[in-house]
Structure formats: C-alpha cells, structure tokens
Amino acid sequence: MASVIKLKRSSSAGAIPAGSDLEVGEVAINLADRVIYSKQAGGAVVRIGEAALANTNAAIASVQSALDTQEAKQASNLANTNAFIASVQASSGGALGNTNLAIAQLNTNLTATNTAIRSLITSNDTDIATQTARVDLVNTNLTATNTAIRALTTTNASDIATQAARVDLVNTNLTATNTAIRLLNTNTQSALDTQEAKQASDLANTNAFITSVQSSIASGAALGNTNLAIAQLNTNLTATNTAIRLLNTNTQSALDTQEAKQASNLANTNAYIAATQGNLDTQIASERAALANTNTRISNLSTTLSGDFLTKANPESSGLLAHTGRATISTNLSVAGNTHIDGNLTVEGEVTYISTTTLEVMDPLIKLASNNQTDAVDTGFYALYDEGSTAKYAGIFRDATDGVFKVFKDLQADPTVTVDTSGTGYAIGQLDAIVDGGSF
C-alpha cells in the first residue's frame, strides 16, 4: 500500500498549536476551523493564507454594506409607495374626479408619447438594436455578479460565523484578563503596603537601638562592659591553654600505648607469616604432585585427538562434559548439538556467520556500532538480493555526513563502514508506512 501521511491536527474549534507543538516548517491543521498553521524560523506560529482570508472578509464586509444600503433604500421606496396607495384610497369623490381627469390627460400624453416613440423607433432602429444588445449584456453581467455574490456569501458564511465566534472569545478572554490584572494590582498593592509598614517598624527599632548604644557610650557604661568582657576572655584563654596542655599529655600517653601495642602485633604477624610460609611450602608440594598427575592424564588423552577436534570416547552417564576451569582451543571447534551459554559470549573475529532459519533475540533493542568513538561511520542494516546475475544491496541507515536516516536500494557495492550514496545503482528506496504527526 502507499504511505499515509497524517498532519498534526486538532478537531477542536479555535484550537491553535503552541510554538512547542511544531518544528520550523512543520504543518498543522485545525479540521473544525479548516485552517492551516506552520512555524517560522523565529519561533512564531503563523496561519497559512491569512492575507487572502483578510481580503475575503473585506469583500464580504463590502458586499454586506451594499446589501444593507440597498435594503434600506427598498424599504424607503416601499414606505413611499404604501403612503401613496393609502393617499389614493383615502381620496374623496372630488379627488377621484381629479384622478380621472389626470388619467385622461395621461392617456393623451401617452398617445403622443407612443407616436413619438414609434417615430423614434422607425428612425433609430439600428441604435435601439445596439442599445438592446448592451442592455442584454448588462443583464447577463448583473445575473452573473448576483450569482457570484450569493455563492460568495454562502461559501463564506461559515467563516463569518467563525470570525464572530473568535471575536466573542477574544472579548471574553480580554474581560477575564482585565479582571485578573485588577485583582493582581490589588494584591500587589496590599503586599507592598504590608512590606512598607514592616520596613518602617524595623527602621524605627533600629534607630531606637542606635540611640540606646550612643547613650551608653556617652555615659561610659559601654566602656566598663568592654573591660569586663576582656577580663572574662583572658580567664577563658587561660583555661583553654590549661586544657590543651592536658590534652597533649594524654595524647602522648595514648600514642606510647598504641606504639607498644603495634610492636606486639607486628611480632605476632611475623610469627604468623613464618607459620604460613611452612603451610605454603606444603601446599605447593601437594599442587606439584597434582600437576604431575594431570600431565599424566593429558598424555593418556593424546591418543583420542583427531584432526582439529577433541572427542571423548566414553562420556559420562549424563552425556555432559563438565569442566569448571578455563579451556583454550587454538583450532576449530564443532558442536553438533545444542550449545547453552550462561555467561557473556564475546566474538572477536571480523565476520560472524549465522546459518539459521529463525533468529530470536530477547533484547528489545539492538545496539549497533558499540565501539564507535566518533560520528564517522554509518549505522543501520542492509540485505543482499540478486537481479539476474547482479548482486544488489538495500537497507536503512543513518548517514554520518548529515545525521539523516535513509532508505536505499539497488546499490551494487557491499557497504563496509559507510554506504556509498554515489555508488553504482544507488537509489532512494520506497518506505510504505503511516507517518502520523499527532495532535495539538
């Protein structure tokens, strides 16, 4: 299937993405308002097509104004007509006679007018035909204009309603903001008044204290207190010196005792080392004897060595070869059955070949290029496939030159530490996926 790209979206009327919702150039859409947004390089979220919408709104406002003017004019004409009809209906017999006379005069005038029109039509037939064509054209244009105006009004009715709702929402938010600002000003002023009163009180106490000290100094009482404090300090220093001398005496005595104890412990340690040395000599002799026996066993096993493999002709009853030490095999090792490794498996060869039908990995994430110290190698995976007799490679990788993940195909050179994007056959591959920008 083809890829599905879902733009970042919202179905809530009036919802606008925040700057943190978008990357620069990313597109978001409000499905309820039918509005598209994006983010500029400076961080501002802008509405796409906003200028065109402003022109449309201006045109709508102009059309609406013209319609209002026409409606008012028609209402005025209708009122005049209704007034005239009422006047005629209310006329008396005399008025009706005057009306009949006026009608007769009107008929005479109409007869003269018709005669003049016939004469004019006869003499100006070509001009009348031209004027008729022009009138027809004007009517056609007016009809098209009226149709366009009706379509424009119908098409933008939803936008007009949306703009009105947005204006109402802005007014509501401004009212709430003004209320919050007034409350904040009130609270701030109250806090400032409280802080000012506290500072005034603290300043008064400080001034009173300074005055009291100045008064004491002037009377000489402060100087007497200072001499008394110095005498008390000398007494304390004398007592401190006495305590330090006693501490030095006691510390020296403790150091002498500790030194004697450490000398005794050292003597005991030397005796222990001598005894241990004897035990070590005995242990070494025992291990040498065991090693001689091991060498003998190895010599006996030499007859079972065949080519690159080590076999055991008479395995244990459990069918396992148990070995608790370290085994080093300098040649090839072949295992026909299952192999279970409880510890870590480290493979230091350059190529690891796994011939298996199904590869299962318990780890949720696979780490690639674990020894990579610089951003100089491409990371990803690729596969080999053949088209005819040509080997080709396809895969997904992160390009170290620009940090972009890329899907490729048809490359005819086996990638090593980098994918040669200029190599023979290299082409961008197709990725079928659902790309979902999320919502705001």
PDB file of N, CA, C and O in Angstrom, residues 244-281:
ATOM      1  N   ILE A 244      44.488  22.461  76.742  1.00  0.00           N
ATOM      2  CA  ILE A 244      45.306  21.990  75.612  1.00  0.00           C
ATOM      3  C   ILE A 244      46.536  21.237  76.112  1.00  0.00           C
ATOM      4  O   ILE A 244      46.918  20.194  75.575  1.00  0.00           O
ATOM      5  N   ARG A 245      47.193  21.781  77.182  1.00  0.00           N
ATOM      6  CA  ARG A 245      48.374  21.089  77.743  1.00  0.00           C
ATOM      7  C   ARG A 245      47.982  19.705  78.263  1.00  0.00           C
ATOM      8  O   ARG A 245      48.699  18.717  78.048  1.00  0.00           O
ATOM      9  N   LEU A 246      46.821  19.621  78.938  1.00  0.00           N
ATOM     10  CA  LEU A 246      46.381  18.326  79.456  1.00  0.00           C
ATOM     11  C   LEU A 246      46.073  17.372  78.296  1.00  0.00           C
ATOM     12  O   LEU A 246      46.410  16.176  78.356  1.00  0.00           O
ATOM     13  N   LEU A 247      45.493  17.901  77.231  1.00  0.00           N
ATOM     14  CA  LEU A 247      45.182  17.058  76.065  1.00  0.00           C
ATOM     15  C   LEU A 247      46.456  16.536  75.414  1.00  0.00           C
ATOM     16  O   LEU A 247      46.542  15.365  75.028  1.00  0.00           O
ATOM     17  N   ASN A 248      47.496  17.394  75.335  1.00  0.00           N
ATOM     18  CA  ASN A 248      48.763  16.950  74.752  1.00  0.00           C
ATOM     19  C   ASN A 248      49.387  15.832  75.573  1.00  0.00           C
ATOM     20  O   ASN A 248      49.911  14.850  75.049  1.00  0.00           O
ATOM     21  N   THR A 249      49.316  15.995  76.914  1.00  0.00           N
ATOM     22  CA  THR A 249      49.875  14.960  77.796  1.00  0.00           C
ATOM     23  C   THR A 249      49.150  13.640  77.608  1.00  0.00           C
ATOM     24  O   THR A 249      49.761  12.567  77.477  1.00  0.00           O
ATOM     25  N   ASN A 250      47.820  13.703  77.598  1.00  0.00           N
ATOM     26  CA  ASN A 250      47.039  12.471  77.446  1.00  0.00           C
ATOM     27  C   ASN A 250      47.265  11.844  76.065  1.00  0.00           C
ATOM     28  O   ASN A 250      47.333  10.620  75.920  1.00  0.00           O
ATOM     29  N   THR A 251      47.387  12.709  75.020  1.00  0.00           N
ATOM     30  CA  THR A 251      47.603  12.184  73.660  1.00  0.00           C
ATOM     31  C   THR A 251      48.934  11.472  73.553  1.00  0.00           C
ATOM     32  O   THR A 251      49.047  10.397  72.933  1.00  0.00           O
ATOM     33  N   GLN A 252      49.993  12.048  74.178  1.00  0.00           N
ATOM     34  CA  GLN A 252      51.306  11.416  74.146  1.00  0.00           C
ATOM     35  C   GLN A 252      51.267  10.057  74.821  1.00  0.00           C
ATOM     36  O   GLN A 252      51.858   9.075  74.347  1.00  0.00           O
ATOM     37  N   SER A 253      50.564   9.982  75.941  1.00  0.00           N
ATOM     38  CA  SER A 253      50.452   8.703  76.661  1.00  0.00           C
ATOM     39  C   SER A 253      49.737   7.668  75.806  1.00  0.00           C
ATOM     40  O   SER A 253      50.153   6.507  75.732  1.00  0.00           O
ATOM     41  N   ALA A 254      48.661   8.110  75.130  1.00  0.00           N
ATOM     42  CA  ALA A 254      47.913   7.175  74.280  1.00  0.00           C
ATOM     43  C   ALA A 254      48.754   6.706  73.104  1.00  0.00           C
ATOM     44  O   ALA A 254      48.702   5.542  72.711  1.00  0.00           O
ATOM     45  N   LEU A 255      49.586   7.628  72.531  1.00  0.00           N
ATOM     46  CA  LEU A 255      50.449   7.245  71.417  1.00  0.00           C
ATOM     47  C   LEU A 255      51.491   6.221  71.861  1.00  0.00           C
ATOM     48  O   LEU A 255      51.788   5.263  71.137  1.00  0.00           O
ATOM     49  N   ASP A 256      52.049   6.396  73.071  1.00  0.00           N
ATOM     50  CA  ASP A 256      53.027   5.430  73.582  1.00  0.00           C
ATOM     51  C   ASP A 256      52.390   4.062  73.749  1.00  0.00           C
ATOM     52  O   ASP A 256      52.969   3.027  73.381  1.00  0.00           O
ATOM     53  N   THR A 257      51.158   4.062  74.275  1.00  0.00           N
ATOM     54  CA  THR A 257      50.455   2.776  74.457  1.00  0.00           C
ATOM     55  C   THR A 257      50.178   2.122  73.115  1.00  0.00           C
ATOM     56  O   THR A 257      50.363   0.902  72.943  1.00  0.00           O
ATOM     57  N   GLN A 258      49.741   2.923  72.131  1.00  0.00           N
ATOM     58  CA  GLN A 258      49.432   2.381  70.812  1.00  0.00           C
ATOM     59  C   GLN A 258      50.674   1.826  70.135  1.00  0.00           C
ATOM     60  O   GLN A 258      50.636   0.773  69.475  1.00  0.00           O
ATOM     61  N   GLU A 259      51.800   2.527  70.268  1.00  0.00           N
ATOM     62  CA  GLU A 259      53.058   2.076  69.662  1.00  0.00           C
ATOM     63  C   GLU A 259      53.488   0.732  70.221  1.00  0.00           C
ATOM     64  O   GLU A 259      53.929  -0.166  69.496  1.00  0.00           O
ATOM     65  N   ALA A 260      53.331   0.582  71.549  1.00  0.00           N
ATOM     66  CA  ALA A 260      53.700  -0.690  72.184  1.00  0.00           C
ATOM     67  C   ALA A 260      52.799  -1.817  71.677  1.00  0.00           C
ATOM     68  O   ALA A 260      53.252  -2.933  71.406  1.00  0.00           O
ATOM     69  N   LYS A 261      51.501  -1.490  71.508  1.00  0.00           N
ATOM     70  CA  LYS A 261      50.559  -2.500  71.039  1.00  0.00           C
ATOM     71  C   LYS A 261      50.882  -2.919  69.603  1.00  0.00           C
ATOM     72  O   LYS A 261      50.840  -4.096  69.251  1.00  0.00           O
ATOM     73  N   GLN A 262      51.224  -1.927  68.727  1.00  0.00           N
ATOM     74  CA  GLN A 262      51.540  -2.247  67.339  1.00  0.00           C
ATOM     75  C   GLN A 262      52.821  -3.079  67.239  1.00  0.00           C
ATOM     76  O   GLN A 262      52.934  -3.976  66.404  1.00  0.00           O
ATOM     77  N   ALA A 263      53.810  -2.808  68.134  1.00  0.00           N
ATOM     78  CA  ALA A 263      55.035  -3.617  68.135  1.00  0.00           C
ATOM     79  C   ALA A 263      54.723  -5.064  68.486  1.00  0.00           C
ATOM     80  O   ALA A 263      55.258  -6.004  67.881  1.00  0.00           O
ATOM     81  N   SER A 264      53.790  -5.240  69.446  1.00  0.00           N
ATOM     82  CA  SER A 264      53.399  -6.607  69.817  1.00  0.00           C
ATOM     83  C   SER A 264      52.676  -7.295  68.665  1.00  0.00           C
ATOM     84  O   SER A 264      52.940  -8.459  68.357  1.00  0.00           O
ATOM     85  N   ASN A 265      51.773  -6.521  67.996  1.00  0.00           N
ATOM     86  CA  ASN A 265      51.044  -7.102  66.868  1.00  0.00           C
ATOM     87  C   ASN A 265      51.987  -7.463  65.734  1.00  0.00           C
ATOM     88  O   ASN A 265      51.813  -8.479  65.048  1.00  0.00           O
ATOM     89  N   LEU A 266      53.014  -6.644  65.499  1.00  0.00           N
ATOM     90  CA  LEU A 266      53.966  -6.925  64.438  1.00  0.00           C
ATOM     91  C   LEU A 266      54.726  -8.214  64.704  1.00  0.00           C
ATOM     92  O   LEU A 266      54.978  -9.018  63.811  1.00  0.00           O
ATOM     93  N   ALA A 267      55.080  -8.413  65.962  1.00  0.00           N
ATOM     94  CA  ALA A 267      55.769  -9.658  66.319  1.00  0.00           C
ATOM     95  C   ALA A 267      54.881 -10.861  66.048  1.00  0.00           C
ATOM     96  O   ALA A 267      55.329 -11.884  65.514  1.00  0.00           O
ATOM     97  N   ASN A 268      53.591 -10.717  66.404  1.00  0.00           N
ATOM     98  CA  ASN A 268      52.650 -11.818  66.145  1.00  0.00           C
ATOM     99  C   ASN A 268      52.487 -12.057  64.650  1.00  0.00           C
ATOM    100  O   ASN A 268      52.378 -13.201  64.185  1.00  0.00           O
ATOM    101  N   THR A 269      52.480 -10.954  63.872  1.00  0.00           N
ATOM    102  CA  THR A 269      52.329 -11.082  62.419  1.00  0.00           C
ATOM    103  C   THR A 269      53.514 -11.810  61.813  1.00  0.00           C
ATOM    104  O   THR A 269      53.363 -12.662  60.925  1.00  0.00           O
ATOM    105  N   ASN A 270      54.719 -11.481  62.257  1.00  0.00           N
ATOM    106  CA  ASN A 270      55.905 -12.168  61.739  1.00  0.00           C
ATOM    107  C   ASN A 270      55.845 -13.659  62.042  1.00  0.00           C
ATOM    108  O   ASN A 270      56.215 -14.494  61.208  1.00  0.00           O
ATOM    109  N   ALA A 271      55.389 -13.999  63.232  1.00  0.00           N
ATOM    110  CA  ALA A 271      55.278 -15.413  63.593  1.00  0.00           C
ATOM    111  C   ALA A 271      54.252 -16.113  62.704  1.00  0.00           C
ATOM    112  O   ALA A 271      54.450 -17.244  62.244  1.00  0.00           O
ATOM    113  N   TYR A 272      53.111 -15.389  62.409  1.00  0.00           N
ATOM    114  CA  TYR A 272      52.065 -15.968  61.545  1.00  0.00           C
ATOM    115  C   TYR A 272      52.588 -16.183  60.136  1.00  0.00           C
ATOM    116  O   TYR A 272      52.303 -17.186  59.495  1.00  0.00           O
ATOM    117  N   ILE A 273      53.399 -15.194  59.658  1.00  0.00           N
ATOM    118  CA  ILE A 273      53.949 -15.318  58.303  1.00  0.00           C
ATOM    119  C   ILE A 273      54.869 -16.524  58.204  1.00  0.00           C
ATOM    120  O   ILE A 273      54.862 -17.275  57.218  1.00  0.00           O
ATOM    121  N   ALA A 274      55.663 -16.720  59.248  1.00  0.00           N
ATOM    122  CA  ALA A 274      56.574 -17.873  59.234  1.00  0.00           C
ATOM    123  C   ALA A 274      55.788 -19.175  59.196  1.00  0.00           C
ATOM    124  O   ALA A 274      56.122 -20.110  58.454  1.00  0.00           O
ATOM    125  N   ALA A 275      54.703 -19.232  60.012  1.00  0.00           N
ATOM    126  CA  ALA A 275      53.883 -20.452  60.017  1.00  0.00           C
ATOM    127  C   ALA A 275      53.201 -20.637  58.670  1.00  0.00           C
ATOM    128  O   ALA A 275      53.105 -21.754  58.146  1.00  0.00           O
ATOM    129  N   THR A 276      52.720 -19.536  58.082  1.00  0.00           N
ATOM    130  CA  THR A 276      52.042 -19.607  56.790  1.00  0.00           C
ATOM    131  C   THR A 276      52.991 -20.064  55.694  1.00  0.00           C
ATOM    132  O   THR A 276      52.622 -20.821  54.797  1.00  0.00           O
ATOM    133  N   GLN A 277      54.239 -19.590  55.775  1.00  0.00           N
ATOM    134  CA  GLN A 277      55.222 -19.993  54.777  1.00  0.00           C
ATOM    135  C   GLN A 277      55.396 -21.499  54.768  1.00  0.00           C
ATOM    136  O   GLN A 277      55.479 -22.136  53.701  1.00  0.00           O
ATOM    137  N   GLY A 278      55.394 -22.069  55.971  1.00  0.00           N
ATOM    138  CA  GLY A 278      55.516 -23.531  56.049  1.00  0.00           C
ATOM    139  C   GLY A 278      54.322 -24.203  55.399  1.00  0.00           C
ATOM    140  O   GLY A 278      54.471 -25.204  54.679  1.00  0.00           O
ATOM    141  N   ASN A 279      53.117 -23.663  55.681  1.00  0.00           N
ATOM    142  CA  ASN A 279      51.920 -24.250  55.081  1.00  0.00           C
ATOM    143  C   ASN A 279      51.932 -24.116  53.563  1.00  0.00           C
ATOM    144  O   ASN A 279      51.498 -25.003  52.839  1.00  0.00           O
ATOM    145  N   LEU A 280      52.441 -22.949  53.087  1.00  0.00           N
ATOM    146  CA  LEU A 280      52.515 -22.740  51.643  1.00  0.00           C
ATOM    147  C   LEU A 280      53.465 -23.721  50.988  1.00  0.00           C
ATOM    148  O   LEU A 280      53.200 -24.236  49.895  1.00  0.00           O
ATOM    149  N   ASP A 281      54.581 -23.972  51.630  1.00  0.00           N
ATOM    150  CA  ASP A 281      55.524 -24.937  51.064  1.00  0.00           C
ATOM    151  C   ASP A 281      54.871 -26.297  50.926  1.00  0.00           C
ATOM    152  O   ASP A 281      55.041 -26.999  49.919  1.00  0.00           O
TER     153      ASP A 281
END
